[in-house]
Amino acid sequence: MANVLIVEDDKLLSQAYHLILEHEGHDVRVAEDGKHALKLIKESDPEVILLDLMMPEMGGLEFLKRYELESKHPNTTVVILSNLGDEKEIQKGLDLGAYKYIVKAQATPIQLSVLVNTLISKNIDKKKTAVK
Amino acid sequence: MTKKSQIVHQYTDMIDELKQQRAQSDALFASLGDGAITTDEQGRISRINHVALELLGFKESELIGQWFPRAIVAVDESGKKISPMERPITRAFLDGKHISEKMLYLTKSGKPVPVAITVSPVFLGDKPVGAIEVFRDVSLDHEIDRMKSEFISIASHQLRTPLTAIQTYAHLLASGFKGSLTKGQMEFMEIILSSVDRMNNIITTLLDVSRIEAGKLSVEAKQIDVRELCSTIIYELSQSTKDKNIKLHYAALTEPLLVTTDPLLIAEAYSNLISNAIKYTPELGSVNVSIAVQDNGVLLTVKDNGYGIPKHMQNQIFTKFFRASNVVKRDTTGTGLGLYMVKQIADALKGKVWFTSEENRGTMFYFWIPQ
């Protein structure tokens, strides 16, 4: 079980991702844009963030810039889930520290939950190595 | 009437007739809706109509008698000046052929204007005596193209969002999230999912096209093994050949074939050509794929014994949204964008694509990229 944050403004999609991940036994929170996500993160750091890019108030790329993923949150993995499949957008997201970029329309819920589980087990391995 | 006055009379008639023909050709030249310029055999401007003058911002007296390639400057898309030897007017003279091309002309004030031009050499018997160039301002066509691409891009993104919701919830239902489905319900669910997949593929293609047209198709070259790439694509397409009972033969090389090129673009081009061959070949047909090293590059050959391309449509086959009439009757799912994409990719990779085809006998596509 892990702490997962979904940052997605489309309620139908965030609800579906919520259902899938909760079913897998994860502790899931939902933010409807980048600003809301920054607020929720203050309470506790998630292990995985599923991040949309085009959102009102604060978009995904702006969120990544403010979040300073690598320096301040080394145990968090961000996966961008967006329907903007443009190479430049993908590169920008990866440059800002995202682990992977997935075009939402091309991912099934099963693939998504498998990905989250894999990332979490990798994170656990990382922590074990650090303790040793 | 004496013989002498008879000859004078005949000459006067001929001169009148010539004057009349000249007046007609002047009126025709002046009334053309496109810009028109004629030159003598040395490329000096002899006539220019008012549309051309208006478009280029010159006065007639500033151009008459001037050497065309110097008087009217042409540049390419990147703003680089096109040399006199490369100009269509020079090439039309040298080759004695009609030439149609697109480029940018600089007006007197230096403003670039996109133009579509056609140059024809003028012959008197076998002797070239000049050339005529007709050109049209295509700024509006460019603007419409840009707006169309922008529209496709926005519309595609907006379409993807609800489609993702349909897909995600349909997958949840299909995987028994809200209880298990009956066999009949499952069949319907699979139809929904495969239709969503089809629509997703159309949107992805539309996005790729709009990206190409906005000049955003960036080439990121890496070293790849095209032998393996071809095997992977053929493996991915093997289900569709089984469904149609088509023999797909791949003459794989014995050694890996390494090429430095953009892996995503090349995969898209190969996949389009091979899947097209399967799509437009009837049941029990055959498709043969091979790759070989040729002319310092790699040549992919895809041969089928399918429907073929009607001769009168062969020159349109790489045009956007074009679909040949003989396949439209048989298959309604194509977008007419696949071969357009292949051509754009060939250009982006500095390669070539061409074909030979005979209706009801089959088609052979060639795709060459430098190694």
Short mmCIF file of C-alpha atoms in Angstrom, two decimals, chain A residues 87-132:
data_model
loop_
_atom_site.label_atom_id
_atom_site.label_comp_id
_atom_site.label_asym_id
_atom_site.label_seq_id
_atom_site.Cartn_x
_atom_site.Cartn_y
_atom_site.Cartn_z
CA GLU A 87 7.34 15.72 -28.29
CA LYS A 88 8.24 19.15 -26.93
CA GLU A 89 5.73 18.88 -24.08
CA ILE A 90 7.00 15.38 -23.29
CA GLN A 91 10.59 16.60 -23.16
CA LYS A 92 9.70 19.57 -20.94
CA GLY A 93 7.97 17.25 -18.46
CA LEU A 94 10.90 14.83 -18.37
CA ASP A 95 13.39 17.69 -17.99
CA LEU A 96 11.49 18.87 -14.93
CA GLY A 97 12.06 15.49 -13.30
CA ALA A 98 9.03 13.40 -14.29
CA TYR A 99 9.83 9.69 -14.51
CA LYS A 100 7.52 8.88 -17.40
CA TYR A 101 5.11 10.54 -19.80
CA ILE A 102 1.97 8.64 -20.73
CA VAL A 103 -0.64 9.69 -23.27
CA LYS A 104 -3.85 9.13 -21.33
CA ALA A 105 -5.83 7.99 -24.33
CA GLN A 106 -3.29 5.24 -24.96
CA ALA A 107 -3.21 3.70 -21.47
CA THR A 108 -5.66 1.18 -20.06
CA PRO A 109 -6.52 1.22 -16.31
CA ILE A 110 -4.76 -2.13 -15.88
CA GLN A 111 -1.55 -0.79 -17.43
CA LEU A 112 -1.80 2.21 -15.13
CA SER A 113 -2.21 0.19 -11.94
CA VAL A 114 0.62 -2.15 -12.98
CA LEU A 115 2.84 0.90 -13.52
CA VAL A 116 1.98 2.41 -10.13
CA ASN A 117 2.66 -0.93 -8.38
CA THR A 118 6.01 -1.27 -10.16
CA LEU A 119 7.04 2.24 -9.18
CA ILE A 120 6.10 1.64 -5.56
CA SER A 121 8.09 -1.60 -5.37
CA LYS A 122 11.07 0.23 -6.90
CA ASN A 123 10.71 2.96 -4.27
CA ILE A 124 10.63 0.35 -1.50
CA ASP A 125 13.81 -1.24 -2.90
CA LYS A 126 15.45 2.20 -2.98
CA LYS A 127 14.59 2.81 0.68
CA LYS A 128 15.92 -0.63 1.71
CA THR A 129 19.19 0.08 -0.05
CA ALA A 130 19.41 3.45 1.71
CA VAL A 131 18.89 1.87 5.16
CA LYS A 132 21.63 -0.71 4.56
#
